[in-house]
PDB file of C-alpha atoms in Angstrom:
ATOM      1  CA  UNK A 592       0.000   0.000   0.000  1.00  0.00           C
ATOM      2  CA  UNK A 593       2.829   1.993   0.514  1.00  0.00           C
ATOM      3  CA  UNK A 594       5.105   1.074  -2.770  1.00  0.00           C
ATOM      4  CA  UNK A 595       3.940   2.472  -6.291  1.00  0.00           C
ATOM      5  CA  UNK A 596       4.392   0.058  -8.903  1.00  0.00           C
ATOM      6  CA  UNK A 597       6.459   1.155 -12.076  1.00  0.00           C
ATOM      7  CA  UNK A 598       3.604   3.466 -14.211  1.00  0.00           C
ATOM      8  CA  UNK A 599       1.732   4.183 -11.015  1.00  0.00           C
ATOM      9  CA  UNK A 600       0.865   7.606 -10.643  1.00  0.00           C
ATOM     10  CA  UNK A 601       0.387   9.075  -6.904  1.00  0.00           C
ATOM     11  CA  UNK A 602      -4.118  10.047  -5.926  1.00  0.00           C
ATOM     12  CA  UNK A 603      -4.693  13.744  -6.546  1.00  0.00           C
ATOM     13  CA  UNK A 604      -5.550  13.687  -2.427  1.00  0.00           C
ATOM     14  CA  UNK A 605      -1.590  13.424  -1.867  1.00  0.00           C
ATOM     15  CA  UNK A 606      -0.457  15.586  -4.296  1.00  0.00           C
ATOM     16  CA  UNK A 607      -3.095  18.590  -3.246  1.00  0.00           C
ATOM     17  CA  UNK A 608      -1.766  17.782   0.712  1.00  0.00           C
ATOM     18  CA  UNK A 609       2.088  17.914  -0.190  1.00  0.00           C
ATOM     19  CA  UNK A 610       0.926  21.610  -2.395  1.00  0.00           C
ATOM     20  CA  UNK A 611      -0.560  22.938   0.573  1.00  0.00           C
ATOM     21  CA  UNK A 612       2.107  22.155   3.106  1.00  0.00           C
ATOM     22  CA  UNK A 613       4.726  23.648   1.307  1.00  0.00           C
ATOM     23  CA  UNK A 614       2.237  26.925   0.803  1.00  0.00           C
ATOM     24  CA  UNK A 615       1.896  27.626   4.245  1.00  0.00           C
ATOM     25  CA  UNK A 616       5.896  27.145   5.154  1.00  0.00           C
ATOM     26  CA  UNK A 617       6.294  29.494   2.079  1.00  0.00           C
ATOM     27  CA  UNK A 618       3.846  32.326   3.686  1.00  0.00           C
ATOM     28  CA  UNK A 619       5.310  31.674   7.259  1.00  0.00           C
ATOM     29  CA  UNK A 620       9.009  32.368   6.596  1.00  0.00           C
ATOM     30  CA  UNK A 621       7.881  34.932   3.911  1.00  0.00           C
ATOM     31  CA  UNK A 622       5.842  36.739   7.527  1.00  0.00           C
ATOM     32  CA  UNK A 623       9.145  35.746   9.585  1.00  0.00           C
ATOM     33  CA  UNK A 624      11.453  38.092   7.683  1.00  0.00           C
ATOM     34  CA  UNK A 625       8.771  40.670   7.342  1.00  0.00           C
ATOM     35  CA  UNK A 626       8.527  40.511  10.714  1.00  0.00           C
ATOM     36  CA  UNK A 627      12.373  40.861  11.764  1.00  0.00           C
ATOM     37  CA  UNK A 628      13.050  43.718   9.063  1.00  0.00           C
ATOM     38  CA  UNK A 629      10.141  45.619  10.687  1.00  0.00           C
ATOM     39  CA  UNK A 630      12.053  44.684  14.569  1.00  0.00           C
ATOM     40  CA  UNK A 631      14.917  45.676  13.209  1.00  0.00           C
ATOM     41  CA  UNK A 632      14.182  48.768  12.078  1.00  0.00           C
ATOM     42  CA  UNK A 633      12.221  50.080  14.906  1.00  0.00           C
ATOM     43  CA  UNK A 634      15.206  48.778  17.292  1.00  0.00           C
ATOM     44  CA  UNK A 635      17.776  50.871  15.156  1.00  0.00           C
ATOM     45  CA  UNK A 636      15.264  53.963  15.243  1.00  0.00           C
ATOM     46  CA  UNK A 637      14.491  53.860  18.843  1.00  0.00           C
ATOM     47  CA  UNK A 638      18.919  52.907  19.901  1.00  0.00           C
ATOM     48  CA  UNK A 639      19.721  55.998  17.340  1.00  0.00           C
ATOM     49  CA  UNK A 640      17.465  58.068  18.793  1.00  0.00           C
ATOM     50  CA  UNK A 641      18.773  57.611  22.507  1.00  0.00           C
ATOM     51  CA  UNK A 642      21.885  57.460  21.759  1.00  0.00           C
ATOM     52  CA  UNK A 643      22.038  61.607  20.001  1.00  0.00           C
ATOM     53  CA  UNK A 644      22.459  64.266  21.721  1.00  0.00           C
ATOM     54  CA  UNK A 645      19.023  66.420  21.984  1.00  0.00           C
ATOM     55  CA  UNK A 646      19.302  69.611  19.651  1.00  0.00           C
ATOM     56  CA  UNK A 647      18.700  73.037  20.599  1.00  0.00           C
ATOM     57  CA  UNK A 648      15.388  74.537  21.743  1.00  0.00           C
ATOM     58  CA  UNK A 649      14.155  77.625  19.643  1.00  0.00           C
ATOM     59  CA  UNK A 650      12.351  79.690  21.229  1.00  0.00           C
ATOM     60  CA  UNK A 651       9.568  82.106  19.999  1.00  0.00           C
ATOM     61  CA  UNK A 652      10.825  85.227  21.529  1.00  0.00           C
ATOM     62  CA  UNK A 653      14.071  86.878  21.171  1.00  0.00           C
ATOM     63  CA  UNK A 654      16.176  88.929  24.290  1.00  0.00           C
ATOM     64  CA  UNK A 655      14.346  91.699  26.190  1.00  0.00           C
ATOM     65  CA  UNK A 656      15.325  95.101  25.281  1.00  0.00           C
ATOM     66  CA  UNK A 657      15.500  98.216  26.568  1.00  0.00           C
ATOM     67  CA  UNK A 658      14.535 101.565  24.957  1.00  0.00           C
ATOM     68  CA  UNK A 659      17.063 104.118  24.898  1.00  0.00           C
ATOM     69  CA  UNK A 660      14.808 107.868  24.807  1.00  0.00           C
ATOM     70  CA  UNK A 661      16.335 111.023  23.242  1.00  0.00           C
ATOM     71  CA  UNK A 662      15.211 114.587  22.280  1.00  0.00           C
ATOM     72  CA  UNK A 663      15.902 113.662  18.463  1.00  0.00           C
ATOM     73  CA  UNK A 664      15.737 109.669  18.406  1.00  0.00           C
ATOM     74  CA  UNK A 665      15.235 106.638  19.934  1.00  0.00           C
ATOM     75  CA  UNK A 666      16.813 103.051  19.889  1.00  0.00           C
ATOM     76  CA  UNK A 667      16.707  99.430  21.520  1.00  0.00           C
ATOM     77  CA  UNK A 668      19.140  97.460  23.321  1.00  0.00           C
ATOM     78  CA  UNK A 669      19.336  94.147  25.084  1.00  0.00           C
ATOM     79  CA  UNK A 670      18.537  94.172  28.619  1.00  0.00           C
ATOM     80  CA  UNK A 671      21.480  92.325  29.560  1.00  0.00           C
ATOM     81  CA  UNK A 672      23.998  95.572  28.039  1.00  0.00           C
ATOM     82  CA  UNK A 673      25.294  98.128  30.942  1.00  0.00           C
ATOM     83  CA  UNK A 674      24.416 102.227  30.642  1.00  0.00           C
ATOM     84  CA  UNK A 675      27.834 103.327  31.204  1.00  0.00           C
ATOM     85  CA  UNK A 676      26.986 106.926  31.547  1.00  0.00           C
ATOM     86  CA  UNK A 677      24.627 106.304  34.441  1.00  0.00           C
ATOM     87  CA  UNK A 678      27.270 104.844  36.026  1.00  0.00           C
ATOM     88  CA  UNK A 679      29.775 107.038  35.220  1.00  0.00           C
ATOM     89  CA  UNK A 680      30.278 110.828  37.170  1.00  0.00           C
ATOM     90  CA  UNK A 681      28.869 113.225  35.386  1.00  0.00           C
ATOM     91  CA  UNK A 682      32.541 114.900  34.532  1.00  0.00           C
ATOM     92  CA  UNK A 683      33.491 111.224  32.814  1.00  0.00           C
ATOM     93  CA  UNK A 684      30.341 110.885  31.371  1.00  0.00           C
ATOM     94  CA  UNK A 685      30.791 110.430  27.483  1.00  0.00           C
ATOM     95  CA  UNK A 686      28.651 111.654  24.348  1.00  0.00           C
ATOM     96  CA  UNK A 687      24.615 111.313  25.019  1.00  0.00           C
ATOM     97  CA  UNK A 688      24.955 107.236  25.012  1.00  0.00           C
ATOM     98  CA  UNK A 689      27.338 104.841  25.854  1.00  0.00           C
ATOM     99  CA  UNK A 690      26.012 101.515  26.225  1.00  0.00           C
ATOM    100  CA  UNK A 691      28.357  98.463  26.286  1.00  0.00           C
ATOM    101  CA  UNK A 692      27.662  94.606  26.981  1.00  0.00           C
ATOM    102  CA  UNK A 693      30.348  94.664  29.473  1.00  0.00           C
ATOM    103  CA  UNK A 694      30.948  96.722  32.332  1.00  0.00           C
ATOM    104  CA  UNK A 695      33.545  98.705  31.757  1.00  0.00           C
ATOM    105  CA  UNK A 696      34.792 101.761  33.473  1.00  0.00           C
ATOM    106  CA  UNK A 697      34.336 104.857  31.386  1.00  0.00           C
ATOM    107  CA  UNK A 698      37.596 106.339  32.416  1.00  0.00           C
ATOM    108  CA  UNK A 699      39.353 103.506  30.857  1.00  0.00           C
ATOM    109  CA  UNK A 700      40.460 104.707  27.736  1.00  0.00           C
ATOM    110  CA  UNK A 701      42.224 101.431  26.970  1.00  0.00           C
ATOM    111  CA  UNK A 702      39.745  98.335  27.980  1.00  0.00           C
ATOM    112  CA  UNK A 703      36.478  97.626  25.430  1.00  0.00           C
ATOM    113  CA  UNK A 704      33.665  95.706  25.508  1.00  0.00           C
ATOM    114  CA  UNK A 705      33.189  93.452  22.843  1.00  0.00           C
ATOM    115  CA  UNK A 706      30.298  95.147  21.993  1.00  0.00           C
ATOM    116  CA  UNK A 707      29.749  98.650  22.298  1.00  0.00           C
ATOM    117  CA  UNK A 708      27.546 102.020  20.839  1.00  0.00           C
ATOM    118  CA  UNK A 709      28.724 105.604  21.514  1.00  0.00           C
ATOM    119  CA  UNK A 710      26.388 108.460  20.225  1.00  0.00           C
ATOM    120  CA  UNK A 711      27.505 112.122  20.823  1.00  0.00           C
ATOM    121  CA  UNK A 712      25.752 115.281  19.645  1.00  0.00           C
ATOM    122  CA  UNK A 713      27.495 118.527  19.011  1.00  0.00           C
ATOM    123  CA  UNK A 714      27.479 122.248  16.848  1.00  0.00           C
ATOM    124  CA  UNK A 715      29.744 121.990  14.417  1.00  0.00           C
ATOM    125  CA  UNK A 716      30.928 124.269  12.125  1.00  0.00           C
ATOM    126  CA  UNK A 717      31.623 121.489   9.648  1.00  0.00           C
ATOM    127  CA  UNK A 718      28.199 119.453   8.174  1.00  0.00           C
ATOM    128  CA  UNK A 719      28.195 115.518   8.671  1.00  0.00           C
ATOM    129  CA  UNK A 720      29.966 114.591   6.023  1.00  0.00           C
ATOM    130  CA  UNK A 721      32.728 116.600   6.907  1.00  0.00           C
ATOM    131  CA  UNK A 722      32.412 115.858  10.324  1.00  0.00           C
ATOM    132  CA  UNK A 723      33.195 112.159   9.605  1.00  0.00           C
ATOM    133  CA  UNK A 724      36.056 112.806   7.464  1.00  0.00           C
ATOM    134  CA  UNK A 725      37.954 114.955   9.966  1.00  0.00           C
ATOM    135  CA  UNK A 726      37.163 112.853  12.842  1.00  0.00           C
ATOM    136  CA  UNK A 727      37.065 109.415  11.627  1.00  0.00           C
ATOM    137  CA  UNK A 728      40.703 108.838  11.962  1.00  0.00           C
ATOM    138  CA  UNK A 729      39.223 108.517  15.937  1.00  0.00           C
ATOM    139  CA  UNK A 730      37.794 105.413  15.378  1.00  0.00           C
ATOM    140  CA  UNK A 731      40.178 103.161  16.790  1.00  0.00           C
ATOM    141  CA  UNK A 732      41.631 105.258  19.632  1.00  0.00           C
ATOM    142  CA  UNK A 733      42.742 103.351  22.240  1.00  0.00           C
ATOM    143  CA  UNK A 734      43.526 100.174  20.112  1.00  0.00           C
ATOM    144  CA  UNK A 735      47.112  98.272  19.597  1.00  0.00           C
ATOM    145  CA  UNK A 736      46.911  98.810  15.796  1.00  0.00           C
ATOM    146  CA  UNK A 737      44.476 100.511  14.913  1.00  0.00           C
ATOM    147  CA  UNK A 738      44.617 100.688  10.182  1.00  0.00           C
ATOM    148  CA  UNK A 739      43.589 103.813   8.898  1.00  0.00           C
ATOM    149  CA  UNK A 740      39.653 104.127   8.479  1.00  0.00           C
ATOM    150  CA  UNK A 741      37.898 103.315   5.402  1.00  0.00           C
ATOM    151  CA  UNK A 742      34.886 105.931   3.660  1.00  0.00           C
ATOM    152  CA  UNK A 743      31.779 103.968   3.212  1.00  0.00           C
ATOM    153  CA  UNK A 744      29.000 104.462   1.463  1.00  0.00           C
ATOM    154  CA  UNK A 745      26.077 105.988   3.432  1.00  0.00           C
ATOM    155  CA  UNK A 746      24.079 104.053   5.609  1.00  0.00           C
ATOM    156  CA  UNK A 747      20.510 104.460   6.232  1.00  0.00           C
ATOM    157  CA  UNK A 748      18.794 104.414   9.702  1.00  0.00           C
ATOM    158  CA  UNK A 749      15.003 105.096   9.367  1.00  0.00           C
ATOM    159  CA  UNK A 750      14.868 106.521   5.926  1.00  0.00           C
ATOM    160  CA  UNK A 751      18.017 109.290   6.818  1.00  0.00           C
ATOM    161  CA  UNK A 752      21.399 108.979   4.971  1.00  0.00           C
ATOM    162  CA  UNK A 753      24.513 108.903   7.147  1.00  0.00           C
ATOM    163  CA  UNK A 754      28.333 109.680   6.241  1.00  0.00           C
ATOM    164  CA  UNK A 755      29.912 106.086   7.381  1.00  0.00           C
ATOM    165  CA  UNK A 756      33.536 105.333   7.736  1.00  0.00           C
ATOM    166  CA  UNK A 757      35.291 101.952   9.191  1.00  0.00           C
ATOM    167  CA  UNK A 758      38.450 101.132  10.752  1.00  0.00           C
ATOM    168  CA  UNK A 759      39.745  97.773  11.278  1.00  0.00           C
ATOM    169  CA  UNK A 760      42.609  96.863  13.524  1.00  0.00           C
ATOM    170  CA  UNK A 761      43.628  94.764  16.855  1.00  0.00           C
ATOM    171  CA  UNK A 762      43.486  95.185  20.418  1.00  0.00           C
ATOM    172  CA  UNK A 763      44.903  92.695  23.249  1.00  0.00           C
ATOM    173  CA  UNK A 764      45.472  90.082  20.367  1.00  0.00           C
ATOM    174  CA  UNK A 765      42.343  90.404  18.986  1.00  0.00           C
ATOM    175  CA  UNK A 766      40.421  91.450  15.261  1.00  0.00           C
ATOM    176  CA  UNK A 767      38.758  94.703  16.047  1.00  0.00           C
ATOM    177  CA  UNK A 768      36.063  96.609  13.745  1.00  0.00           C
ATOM    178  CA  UNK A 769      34.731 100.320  14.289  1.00  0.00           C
ATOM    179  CA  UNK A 770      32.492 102.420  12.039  1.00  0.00           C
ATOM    180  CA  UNK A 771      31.105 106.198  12.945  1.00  0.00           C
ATOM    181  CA  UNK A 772      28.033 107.402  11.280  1.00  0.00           C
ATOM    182  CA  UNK A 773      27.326 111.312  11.145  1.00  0.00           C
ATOM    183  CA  UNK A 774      23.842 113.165  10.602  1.00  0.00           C
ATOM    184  CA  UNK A 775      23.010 116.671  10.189  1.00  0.00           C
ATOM    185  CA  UNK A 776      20.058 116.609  13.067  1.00  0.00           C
ATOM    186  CA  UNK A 777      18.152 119.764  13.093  1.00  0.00           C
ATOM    187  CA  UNK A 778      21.275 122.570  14.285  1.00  0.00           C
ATOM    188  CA  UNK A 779      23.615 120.215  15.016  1.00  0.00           C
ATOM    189  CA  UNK A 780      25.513 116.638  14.182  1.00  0.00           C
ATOM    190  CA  UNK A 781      24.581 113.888  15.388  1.00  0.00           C
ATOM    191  CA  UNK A 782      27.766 111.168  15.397  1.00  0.00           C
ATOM    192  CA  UNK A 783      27.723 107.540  16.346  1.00  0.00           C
ATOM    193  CA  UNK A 784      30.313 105.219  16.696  1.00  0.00           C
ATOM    194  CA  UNK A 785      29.916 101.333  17.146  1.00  0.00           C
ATOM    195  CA  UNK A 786      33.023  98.803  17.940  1.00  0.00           C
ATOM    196  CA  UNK A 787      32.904  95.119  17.645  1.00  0.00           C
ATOM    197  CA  UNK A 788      36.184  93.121  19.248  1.00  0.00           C
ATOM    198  CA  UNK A 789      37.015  89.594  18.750  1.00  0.00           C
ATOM    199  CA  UNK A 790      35.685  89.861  14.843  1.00  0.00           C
ATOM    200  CA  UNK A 791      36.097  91.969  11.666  1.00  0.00           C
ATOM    201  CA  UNK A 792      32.314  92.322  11.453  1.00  0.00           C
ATOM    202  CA  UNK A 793      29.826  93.946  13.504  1.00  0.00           C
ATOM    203  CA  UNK A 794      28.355  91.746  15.630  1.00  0.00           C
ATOM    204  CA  UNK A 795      23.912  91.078  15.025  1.00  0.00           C
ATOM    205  CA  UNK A 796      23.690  92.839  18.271  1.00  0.00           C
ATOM    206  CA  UNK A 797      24.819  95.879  16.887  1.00  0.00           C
ATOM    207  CA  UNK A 798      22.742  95.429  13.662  1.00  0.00           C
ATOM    208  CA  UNK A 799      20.054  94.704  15.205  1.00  0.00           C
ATOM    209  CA  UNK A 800      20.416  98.206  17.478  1.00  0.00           C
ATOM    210  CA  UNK A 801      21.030 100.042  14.164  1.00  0.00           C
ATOM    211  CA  UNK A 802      18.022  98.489  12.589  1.00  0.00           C
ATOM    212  CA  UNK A 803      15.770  99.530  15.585  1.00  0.00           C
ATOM    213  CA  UNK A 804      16.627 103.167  14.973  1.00  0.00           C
ATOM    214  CA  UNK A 805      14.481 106.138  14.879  1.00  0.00           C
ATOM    215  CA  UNK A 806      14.575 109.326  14.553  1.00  0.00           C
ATOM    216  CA  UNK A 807      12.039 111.712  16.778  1.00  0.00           C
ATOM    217  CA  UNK A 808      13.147 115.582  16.095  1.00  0.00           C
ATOM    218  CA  UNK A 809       9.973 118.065  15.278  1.00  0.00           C
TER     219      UNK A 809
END
């Protein structure tokens, strides 16, 4: 019963059985390497994941600022940045503004902040063009080698063109940068001079003051 005689041809019931076993292996190692791909991947995912460092938080707001209030114009600041005239004696006090983001003693001619904004106002015989060209070579006083300053084209701060001049240089080892502006503002000229150290570009804090500009006279 269990020998097949030469020409003897196995029942269509054992041939459909044998079909049908090897089917189902077929489909179960076919879902068995579905099913470790799948493992696999959401094992790498998960390890990878752990394993990286977390990346930085944005957040929605930027620093606080501070408004800076003038007769003939206005300007922000960050919060963190030290008002070196209001701590200064009113003798060593210097220009109408002098804010910094370091605290630095305004009778120290020869230690800077790496950021900093000076704006004086003064008559002047001379208009603000002029102004800058005769006192540009300033920009720089005070550093170890200071290069002689640069004319720039004008600059505009709310929708008024200023004489701009540069100076680039070094200080304690360091790239230093220094532009003055000048504006005729209504009788007299207003001049402002802004120093980066440690770069050979202004820093966004300082654009970012310059941007926030405005002027307020009649």
């Amino acid at each position: 019963m269990g020998h097949l005689y030469p020409g003897q041809q196995p029942s269509p019931q054992q041939r459909s059985r044998t079909g049908f076993w090897c089917a189902l292996a077929c489909v179960l190692t076919l879902l068995a390497i579905v099913f470790l791909a799948v493992t696999g991947g959401v094992v790498y995912l998960v390890s990878r994941d752990r394993g990286s460092p977390p990346g930085p938080t944005e957040t929605a707001s930027g620093p606080e600022l501070v408004s800076f209030e003038h007769e003939f114009f206005s300007f922000a600041y960050p919060a963190t940045w030290f008002d070196l005239n209001k701590s200064a004696d009113p003798a060593d006090a210097v220009g109408v503004a002098e804010l910094a983001d370091e605290d630095i003693a305004p009778d120290d001619l020869y230690s800077f902040a790496t950021n900093s904004i000076t704006v004086y106002m003064f008559d002047s015989d001379l208009h603000a063009v002029m102004t800058c060209r005769t006192q540009a070579t300033w920009t720089g006083f005070g550093w170890d080698e200071p290069g002689d300053p640069e004319e720039l084209d004008p600059i505009t701060l709310d929708g008024k063109e200023l004489a701009a001049h540069r100076t680039t240089g070094t200080h304690d080892g360091q790239d230093a940068v220094g532009e003055m502006y000048c504006a005729d503002v209504a009788d007299d000229v207003v001049q402002i001079v802004v120093e980066t150290h440690g770069a050979t570009e202004l820093s966004p804090e300082i654009r970012q003051i310059l941007d926030s500009w405005v002027w307020t006279e009649g």
